[in-house]
Amino acid sequence: MGRMEMNRTLFSRWLAGAILWLGLNGILAADPRIGLVTFSERPLVDRDENQQPKGLVVSVLAELMHRAGLEYNIKFAPPKRALLIAQRTENHCVFPIDRSQEREVFFKWVSPVLISRHGFYAQPERNIKLVTLKDARPYVIGSYLGSGVS
């Protein structure tokens, strides 16, 4: 074996060892917590005066994680970005999110945290009465971009 071949062999072994070391370090240094991505959807999810997550679904998830002995962190993002983060980032979930046929192929659905129905909401002082869907026609109806019902 010539000197040049020996140098290549040593370099290849060194490179393979370095890649293995970096890979193992990356795995060992990875955040063991589950990443939960959410957005404000009152009263299910919101932030308190210190910008900490609060709400019905946040309380349910905190109790579930506590009982399972799992560490987690919660990040806020707009709904569409939250879906992308959960889809592209390992060990991440998005909540609360509606289940739809479009999303079925991209996500593994763990379990419903809350079962709800969609509805129309207005400020109490508006005193709006709706009997049929047609009765809602004169009103502005909003939805979150990326929501299952938008």
Short mmCIF file of N, CA and C in Angstrom, two decimals:
data_model
loop_
_atom_site.label_atom_id
_atom_site.label_comp_id
_atom_site.label_asym_id
_atom_site.label_seq_id
_atom_site.Cartn_x
_atom_site.Cartn_y
_atom_site.Cartn_z
N MET A 1 0.85 -1.17 0.00
CA MET A 1 0.00 0.00 0.00
C MET A 1 0.90 1.23 0.00
N GLY A 2 0.66 2.11 -0.98
CA GLY A 2 1.46 3.32 -1.08
C GLY A 2 1.08 4.35 -0.02
N ARG A 3 1.94 5.34 0.11
CA ARG A 3 1.73 6.39 1.12
C ARG A 3 0.42 7.14 0.88
N MET A 4 0.10 7.42 -0.38
CA MET A 4 -1.12 8.15 -0.69
C MET A 4 -2.36 7.34 -0.33
N GLU A 5 -2.35 6.04 -0.65
CA GLU A 5 -3.48 5.18 -0.32
C GLU A 5 -3.65 5.07 1.20
N MET A 6 -2.52 4.99 1.91
CA MET A 6 -2.57 4.89 3.36
C MET A 6 -3.17 6.17 3.96
N ASN A 7 -2.79 7.32 3.42
CA ASN A 7 -3.35 8.59 3.90
C ASN A 7 -4.85 8.65 3.64
N ARG A 8 -5.27 8.20 2.46
CA ARG A 8 -6.71 8.18 2.14
C ARG A 8 -7.47 7.27 3.10
N THR A 9 -6.90 6.08 3.37
CA THR A 9 -7.55 5.14 4.29
C THR A 9 -7.66 5.74 5.68
N LEU A 10 -6.58 6.34 6.17
CA LEU A 10 -6.61 6.97 7.49
C LEU A 10 -7.61 8.12 7.52
N PHE A 11 -7.60 8.93 6.47
CA PHE A 11 -8.54 10.05 6.40
C PHE A 11 -9.98 9.55 6.37
N SER A 12 -10.24 8.49 5.59
CA SER A 12 -11.59 7.93 5.51
C SER A 12 -12.05 7.42 6.87
N ARG A 13 -11.16 6.73 7.57
CA ARG A 13 -11.52 6.23 8.91
C ARG A 13 -11.75 7.39 9.87
N TRP A 14 -10.89 8.39 9.81
CA TRP A 14 -11.05 9.56 10.68
C TRP A 14 -12.38 10.25 10.38
N LEU A 15 -12.69 10.43 9.08
CA LEU A 15 -13.92 11.09 8.68
C LEU A 15 -15.14 10.29 9.14
N ALA A 16 -15.11 8.97 8.97
CA ALA A 16 -16.22 8.12 9.41
C ALA A 16 -16.40 8.22 10.92
N GLY A 17 -15.28 8.21 11.65
CA GLY A 17 -15.35 8.34 13.12
C GLY A 17 -15.90 9.69 13.53
N ALA A 18 -15.47 10.75 12.84
CA ALA A 18 -15.95 12.10 13.16
C ALA A 18 -17.45 12.21 12.89
N ILE A 19 -17.89 11.66 11.77
CA ILE A 19 -19.32 11.71 11.43
C ILE A 19 -20.12 10.92 12.47
N LEU A 20 -19.64 9.74 12.85
CA LEU A 20 -20.32 8.94 13.86
C LEU A 20 -20.37 9.69 15.18
N TRP A 21 -19.25 10.30 15.59
CA TRP A 21 -19.20 11.05 16.85
C TRP A 21 -20.17 12.22 16.82
N LEU A 22 -20.18 12.96 15.72
CA LEU A 22 -21.10 14.10 15.60
C LEU A 22 -22.55 13.64 15.61
N GLY A 23 -22.82 12.54 14.92
CA GLY A 23 -24.18 12.01 14.89
C GLY A 23 -24.64 11.57 16.27
N LEU A 24 -23.79 10.84 16.98
CA LEU A 24 -24.16 10.41 18.33
C LEU A 24 -24.31 11.59 19.27
N ASN A 25 -23.43 12.57 19.14
CA ASN A 25 -23.55 13.77 19.97
C ASN A 25 -24.86 14.48 19.69
N GLY A 26 -25.25 14.54 18.43
CA GLY A 26 -26.51 15.18 18.06
C GLY A 26 -27.69 14.44 18.66
N ILE A 27 -27.63 13.11 18.63
CA ILE A 27 -28.72 12.31 19.18
C ILE A 27 -28.77 12.48 20.70
N LEU A 28 -27.61 12.41 21.34
CA LEU A 28 -27.58 12.51 22.79
C LEU A 28 -27.93 13.91 23.27
N ALA A 29 -27.60 14.92 22.48
CA ALA A 29 -27.87 16.30 22.87
C ALA A 29 -29.27 16.75 22.48
N ALA A 30 -29.98 15.92 21.73
CA ALA A 30 -31.32 16.30 21.27
C ALA A 30 -32.24 16.54 22.47
N ASP A 31 -33.15 17.47 22.30
CA ASP A 31 -34.10 17.81 23.35
C ASP A 31 -35.05 16.64 23.55
N PRO A 32 -35.08 16.04 24.75
CA PRO A 32 -35.93 14.88 24.98
C PRO A 32 -37.41 15.25 25.16
N ARG A 33 -37.68 16.54 25.25
CA ARG A 33 -39.06 16.96 25.48
C ARG A 33 -39.88 16.86 24.21
N ILE A 34 -41.18 16.70 24.41
CA ILE A 34 -42.11 16.70 23.29
C ILE A 34 -42.43 18.16 22.99
N GLY A 35 -42.34 18.54 21.74
CA GLY A 35 -42.66 19.90 21.34
C GLY A 35 -44.13 20.01 20.98
N LEU A 36 -44.86 20.84 21.68
CA LEU A 36 -46.27 21.08 21.40
C LEU A 36 -46.39 22.47 20.79
N VAL A 37 -46.97 22.55 19.61
CA VAL A 37 -47.13 23.83 18.92
C VAL A 37 -48.61 24.17 18.91
N THR A 38 -48.92 25.40 19.26
CA THR A 38 -50.32 25.81 19.36
C THR A 38 -50.49 27.25 18.92
N PHE A 39 -51.71 27.72 18.98
CA PHE A 39 -52.07 29.09 18.62
C PHE A 39 -53.23 29.50 19.52
N SER A 40 -53.45 30.80 19.66
CA SER A 40 -54.54 31.27 20.52
C SER A 40 -55.88 30.89 19.92
N GLU A 41 -56.67 30.19 20.69
CA GLU A 41 -58.02 29.78 20.30
C GLU A 41 -58.83 29.73 21.59
N ARG A 42 -59.24 30.92 22.04
CA ARG A 42 -59.96 31.03 23.32
C ARG A 42 -61.28 30.27 23.29
N PRO A 43 -61.67 29.65 24.33
CA PRO A 43 -61.05 29.47 25.65
C PRO A 43 -60.16 28.23 25.72
N LEU A 44 -59.96 27.57 24.58
CA LEU A 44 -59.16 26.34 24.57
C LEU A 44 -57.70 26.59 24.86
N VAL A 45 -57.13 27.59 24.19
CA VAL A 45 -55.72 27.92 24.34
C VAL A 45 -55.58 29.44 24.29
N ASP A 46 -54.80 29.97 25.22
CA ASP A 46 -54.51 31.41 25.24
C ASP A 46 -53.22 31.61 26.02
N ARG A 47 -52.87 32.86 26.28
CA ARG A 47 -51.69 33.18 27.09
C ARG A 47 -52.14 34.04 28.27
N ASP A 48 -51.48 33.83 29.42
CA ASP A 48 -51.80 34.66 30.57
C ASP A 48 -51.01 35.96 30.49
N GLU A 49 -51.08 36.77 31.55
CA GLU A 49 -50.40 38.08 31.54
C GLU A 49 -48.88 37.96 31.44
N ASN A 50 -48.32 36.79 31.76
CA ASN A 50 -46.88 36.54 31.64
C ASN A 50 -46.53 35.80 30.35
N GLN A 51 -47.48 35.74 29.42
CA GLN A 51 -47.31 35.08 28.13
C GLN A 51 -47.14 33.57 28.25
N GLN A 52 -47.56 33.00 29.37
CA GLN A 52 -47.50 31.55 29.56
C GLN A 52 -48.80 30.93 29.04
N PRO A 53 -48.72 29.72 28.47
CA PRO A 53 -49.92 29.07 27.94
C PRO A 53 -50.96 28.80 29.03
N LYS A 54 -52.22 29.01 28.68
CA LYS A 54 -53.32 28.70 29.59
C LYS A 54 -54.52 28.29 28.76
N GLY A 55 -55.52 27.73 29.40
CA GLY A 55 -56.75 27.35 28.71
C GLY A 55 -57.12 25.91 28.99
N LEU A 56 -58.31 25.55 28.58
CA LEU A 56 -58.87 24.23 28.84
C LEU A 56 -57.99 23.11 28.28
N VAL A 57 -57.62 23.20 27.02
CA VAL A 57 -56.82 22.13 26.39
C VAL A 57 -55.40 22.11 26.97
N VAL A 58 -54.86 23.28 27.30
CA VAL A 58 -53.53 23.34 27.91
C VAL A 58 -53.55 22.60 29.25
N SER A 59 -54.60 22.81 30.04
CA SER A 59 -54.72 22.12 31.34
C SER A 59 -54.84 20.61 31.16
N VAL A 60 -55.64 20.18 30.19
CA VAL A 60 -55.80 18.74 29.94
C VAL A 60 -54.47 18.13 29.51
N LEU A 61 -53.76 18.78 28.58
CA LEU A 61 -52.48 18.25 28.11
C LEU A 61 -51.43 18.24 29.23
N ALA A 62 -51.42 19.27 30.07
CA ALA A 62 -50.47 19.31 31.18
C ALA A 62 -50.69 18.12 32.11
N GLU A 63 -51.94 17.81 32.40
CA GLU A 63 -52.25 16.67 33.27
C GLU A 63 -51.87 15.34 32.59
N LEU A 64 -52.16 15.21 31.29
CA LEU A 64 -51.79 13.99 30.57
C LEU A 64 -50.28 13.79 30.58
N MET A 65 -49.53 14.84 30.31
CA MET A 65 -48.07 14.74 30.29
C MET A 65 -47.52 14.41 31.68
N HIS A 66 -48.11 15.03 32.70
CA HIS A 66 -47.68 14.76 34.08
C HIS A 66 -47.90 13.28 34.42
N ARG A 67 -49.09 12.77 34.12
CA ARG A 67 -49.41 11.37 34.42
C ARG A 67 -48.52 10.40 33.65
N ALA A 68 -48.14 10.78 32.43
CA ALA A 68 -47.29 9.92 31.60
C ALA A 68 -45.81 10.09 31.94
N GLY A 69 -45.49 11.09 32.75
CA GLY A 69 -44.09 11.34 33.10
C GLY A 69 -43.27 11.89 31.95
N LEU A 70 -43.91 12.63 31.06
CA LEU A 70 -43.23 13.18 29.88
C LEU A 70 -42.94 14.66 30.05
N GLU A 71 -41.77 15.07 29.59
CA GLU A 71 -41.43 16.49 29.58
C GLU A 71 -41.88 17.08 28.25
N TYR A 72 -42.30 18.33 28.27
CA TYR A 72 -42.79 18.98 27.06
C TYR A 72 -42.55 20.48 27.14
N ASN A 73 -42.62 21.11 25.99
CA ASN A 73 -42.63 22.57 25.96
C ASN A 73 -43.68 22.99 24.95
N ILE A 74 -44.25 24.17 25.17
CA ILE A 74 -45.31 24.68 24.30
C ILE A 74 -44.81 25.94 23.62
N LYS A 75 -44.95 25.97 22.29
CA LYS A 75 -44.60 27.14 21.48
C LYS A 75 -45.86 27.63 20.79
N PHE A 76 -45.95 28.93 20.57
CA PHE A 76 -47.07 29.51 19.85
C PHE A 76 -46.64 29.86 18.43
N ALA A 77 -47.51 29.61 17.48
CA ALA A 77 -47.29 29.97 16.07
C ALA A 77 -48.67 30.12 15.43
N PRO A 78 -48.76 30.85 14.33
CA PRO A 78 -50.05 30.90 13.62
C PRO A 78 -50.45 29.48 13.19
N PRO A 79 -51.75 29.21 13.03
CA PRO A 79 -52.21 27.84 12.74
C PRO A 79 -51.50 27.15 11.58
N LYS A 80 -51.36 27.83 10.45
CA LYS A 80 -50.74 27.19 9.29
C LYS A 80 -49.27 26.84 9.57
N ARG A 81 -48.55 27.75 10.23
CA ARG A 81 -47.15 27.49 10.58
C ARG A 81 -47.06 26.38 11.62
N ALA A 82 -47.99 26.35 12.56
CA ALA A 82 -48.00 25.29 13.58
C ALA A 82 -48.13 23.91 12.91
N LEU A 83 -48.99 23.82 11.92
CA LEU A 83 -49.14 22.56 11.18
C LEU A 83 -47.84 22.18 10.47
N LEU A 84 -47.19 23.15 9.84
CA LEU A 84 -45.93 22.87 9.14
C LEU A 84 -44.83 22.44 10.11
N ILE A 85 -44.75 23.10 11.26
CA ILE A 85 -43.74 22.72 12.26
C ILE A 85 -43.97 21.29 12.71
N ALA A 86 -45.21 20.95 13.03
CA ALA A 86 -45.52 19.58 13.48
C ALA A 86 -45.25 18.56 12.39
N GLN A 87 -45.49 18.94 11.15
CA GLN A 87 -45.29 18.02 10.02
C GLN A 87 -43.81 17.80 9.73
N ARG A 88 -43.00 18.83 9.91
CA ARG A 88 -41.59 18.76 9.49
C ARG A 88 -40.59 18.56 10.61
N THR A 89 -41.02 18.68 11.86
CA THR A 89 -40.09 18.61 12.98
C THR A 89 -40.36 17.37 13.81
N GLU A 90 -39.32 16.59 14.00
CA GLU A 90 -39.44 15.36 14.77
C GLU A 90 -39.89 15.65 16.20
N ASN A 91 -40.71 14.76 16.74
CA ASN A 91 -41.14 14.83 18.13
C ASN A 91 -42.00 16.06 18.44
N HIS A 92 -42.77 16.54 17.46
CA HIS A 92 -43.63 17.70 17.65
C HIS A 92 -45.09 17.36 17.32
N CYS A 93 -45.98 18.01 18.03
CA CYS A 93 -47.42 17.86 17.82
C CYS A 93 -48.02 19.26 17.70
N VAL A 94 -49.19 19.33 17.10
CA VAL A 94 -49.92 20.59 17.03
C VAL A 94 -51.28 20.38 17.70
N PHE A 95 -51.72 21.42 18.44
CA PHE A 95 -53.03 21.35 19.09
C PHE A 95 -53.57 22.75 19.27
N PRO A 96 -54.85 22.97 19.42
CA PRO A 96 -55.93 22.08 19.03
C PRO A 96 -56.12 22.19 17.53
N ILE A 97 -56.35 21.10 16.87
CA ILE A 97 -56.48 21.12 15.42
C ILE A 97 -57.59 20.16 15.01
N ASP A 98 -58.34 20.56 14.01
CA ASP A 98 -59.43 19.71 13.53
C ASP A 98 -58.87 18.60 12.65
N ARG A 99 -59.47 17.45 12.77
CA ARG A 99 -59.10 16.31 11.93
C ARG A 99 -59.82 16.45 10.60
N SER A 100 -59.09 16.28 9.50
CA SER A 100 -59.70 16.36 8.17
C SER A 100 -59.05 15.33 7.26
N GLN A 101 -59.71 15.02 6.16
CA GLN A 101 -59.15 14.05 5.20
C GLN A 101 -57.82 14.55 4.65
N GLU A 102 -57.72 15.83 4.41
CA GLU A 102 -56.48 16.40 3.87
C GLU A 102 -55.31 16.17 4.83
N ARG A 103 -55.57 16.25 6.12
CA ARG A 103 -54.50 16.11 7.12
C ARG A 103 -54.20 14.65 7.47
N GLU A 104 -55.10 13.74 7.15
CA GLU A 104 -54.93 12.33 7.50
C GLU A 104 -53.60 11.76 7.01
N VAL A 105 -53.18 12.14 5.81
CA VAL A 105 -51.97 11.56 5.23
C VAL A 105 -50.69 12.12 5.84
N PHE A 106 -50.77 13.28 6.48
CA PHE A 106 -49.58 13.94 7.00
C PHE A 106 -49.31 13.69 8.48
N PHE A 107 -50.33 13.26 9.21
CA PHE A 107 -50.19 13.15 10.65
C PHE A 107 -50.64 11.80 11.18
N LYS A 108 -50.07 11.44 12.31
CA LYS A 108 -50.56 10.29 13.06
C LYS A 108 -51.44 10.89 14.15
N TRP A 109 -52.71 10.56 14.12
CA TRP A 109 -53.65 11.11 15.09
C TRP A 109 -53.56 10.31 16.36
N VAL A 110 -53.19 10.95 17.45
CA VAL A 110 -52.98 10.27 18.71
C VAL A 110 -54.31 10.02 19.41
N SER A 111 -55.05 11.06 19.66
CA SER A 111 -56.32 10.94 20.36
C SER A 111 -56.97 12.30 20.43
N PRO A 112 -58.28 12.34 20.43
CA PRO A 112 -58.90 13.65 20.64
C PRO A 112 -58.68 14.09 22.09
N VAL A 113 -58.34 15.34 22.26
CA VAL A 113 -58.19 15.91 23.60
C VAL A 113 -59.52 16.52 24.01
N LEU A 114 -60.25 16.98 23.02
CA LEU A 114 -61.53 17.62 23.27
C LEU A 114 -62.40 17.40 22.04
N ILE A 115 -63.62 17.02 22.25
CA ILE A 115 -64.55 16.86 21.13
C ILE A 115 -65.51 18.04 21.18
N SER A 116 -65.56 18.77 20.08
CA SER A 116 -66.39 19.97 20.07
C SER A 116 -67.14 20.06 18.75
N ARG A 117 -68.03 21.00 18.70
CA ARG A 117 -68.77 21.28 17.47
C ARG A 117 -68.48 22.71 17.07
N HIS A 118 -68.53 22.95 15.79
CA HIS A 118 -68.32 24.31 15.31
C HIS A 118 -69.61 25.09 15.46
N GLY A 119 -69.47 26.37 15.61
CA GLY A 119 -70.67 27.19 15.75
C GLY A 119 -70.36 28.64 15.43
N PHE A 120 -71.39 29.44 15.44
CA PHE A 120 -71.25 30.88 15.24
C PHE A 120 -71.27 31.54 16.61
N TYR A 121 -70.35 32.48 16.80
CA TYR A 121 -70.27 33.18 18.07
C TYR A 121 -70.32 34.68 17.81
N ALA A 122 -70.97 35.39 18.70
CA ALA A 122 -71.05 36.85 18.61
C ALA A 122 -70.97 37.42 20.01
N GLN A 123 -70.71 38.71 20.09
CA GLN A 123 -70.69 39.38 21.38
C GLN A 123 -72.11 39.34 21.96
N PRO A 124 -72.23 39.12 23.27
CA PRO A 124 -73.56 38.98 23.89
C PRO A 124 -74.50 40.17 23.63
N GLU A 125 -73.95 41.36 23.61
CA GLU A 125 -74.80 42.55 23.41
C GLU A 125 -75.37 42.66 22.00
N ARG A 126 -74.86 41.89 21.07
CA ARG A 126 -75.37 41.92 19.69
C ARG A 126 -76.74 41.26 19.58
N ASN A 127 -77.04 40.30 20.44
CA ASN A 127 -78.34 39.62 20.48
C ASN A 127 -78.80 39.12 19.10
N ILE A 128 -77.91 38.42 18.42
CA ILE A 128 -78.20 37.89 17.09
C ILE A 128 -78.90 36.54 17.24
N LYS A 129 -79.97 36.35 16.50
CA LYS A 129 -80.72 35.09 16.52
C LYS A 129 -80.59 34.42 15.16
N LEU A 130 -80.06 33.21 15.15
CA LEU A 130 -79.94 32.44 13.91
C LEU A 130 -80.74 31.15 14.05
N VAL A 131 -81.60 30.92 13.09
CA VAL A 131 -82.38 29.68 13.08
C VAL A 131 -81.89 28.79 11.94
N THR A 132 -81.58 29.41 10.81
CA THR A 132 -81.07 28.67 9.65
C THR A 132 -79.74 29.28 9.23
N LEU A 133 -79.01 28.56 8.42
CA LEU A 133 -77.75 29.06 7.90
C LEU A 133 -77.96 30.33 7.08
N LYS A 134 -79.07 30.40 6.40
CA LYS A 134 -79.41 31.57 5.59
C LYS A 134 -79.50 32.84 6.45
N ASP A 135 -79.89 32.69 7.71
CA ASP A 135 -79.98 33.83 8.62
C ASP A 135 -78.61 34.46 8.88
N ALA A 136 -77.53 33.73 8.64
CA ALA A 136 -76.18 34.25 8.88
C ALA A 136 -75.64 35.04 7.70
N ARG A 137 -76.34 35.03 6.59
CA ARG A 137 -75.86 35.66 5.36
C ARG A 137 -75.45 37.14 5.53
N PRO A 138 -76.19 37.98 6.25
CA PRO A 138 -75.80 39.40 6.33
C PRO A 138 -74.60 39.68 7.23
N TYR A 139 -74.08 38.68 7.90
CA TYR A 139 -73.00 38.90 8.86
C TYR A 139 -71.64 38.50 8.28
N VAL A 140 -70.59 39.13 8.80
CA VAL A 140 -69.22 38.77 8.42
C VAL A 140 -68.83 37.55 9.27
N ILE A 141 -68.38 36.50 8.60
CA ILE A 141 -67.99 35.27 9.28
C ILE A 141 -66.50 35.07 9.09
N GLY A 142 -65.78 34.87 10.18
CA GLY A 142 -64.33 34.72 10.10
C GLY A 142 -63.89 33.33 10.52
N SER A 143 -62.70 32.97 10.06
CA SER A 143 -62.09 31.69 10.41
C SER A 143 -60.59 31.86 10.34
N TYR A 144 -59.85 31.01 11.05
CA TYR A 144 -58.39 31.05 10.98
C TYR A 144 -57.92 30.45 9.67
N LEU A 145 -56.93 31.09 9.04
CA LEU A 145 -56.30 30.54 7.85
C LEU A 145 -55.62 29.23 8.25
N GLY A 146 -55.90 28.17 7.53
CA GLY A 146 -55.32 26.88 7.85
C GLY A 146 -56.21 26.04 8.75
N SER A 147 -57.31 26.61 9.21
CA SER A 147 -58.24 25.87 10.06
C SER A 147 -58.96 24.83 9.21
N GLY A 148 -59.44 23.77 9.84
CA GLY A 148 -60.14 22.71 9.13
C GLY A 148 -61.46 23.16 8.53
N VAL A 149 -61.94 24.33 8.94
CA VAL A 149 -63.23 24.78 8.46
C VAL A 149 -63.14 26.07 7.67
N SER A 150 -61.91 26.54 7.39
CA SER A 150 -61.80 27.80 6.63
C SER A 150 -61.92 27.54 5.15
#
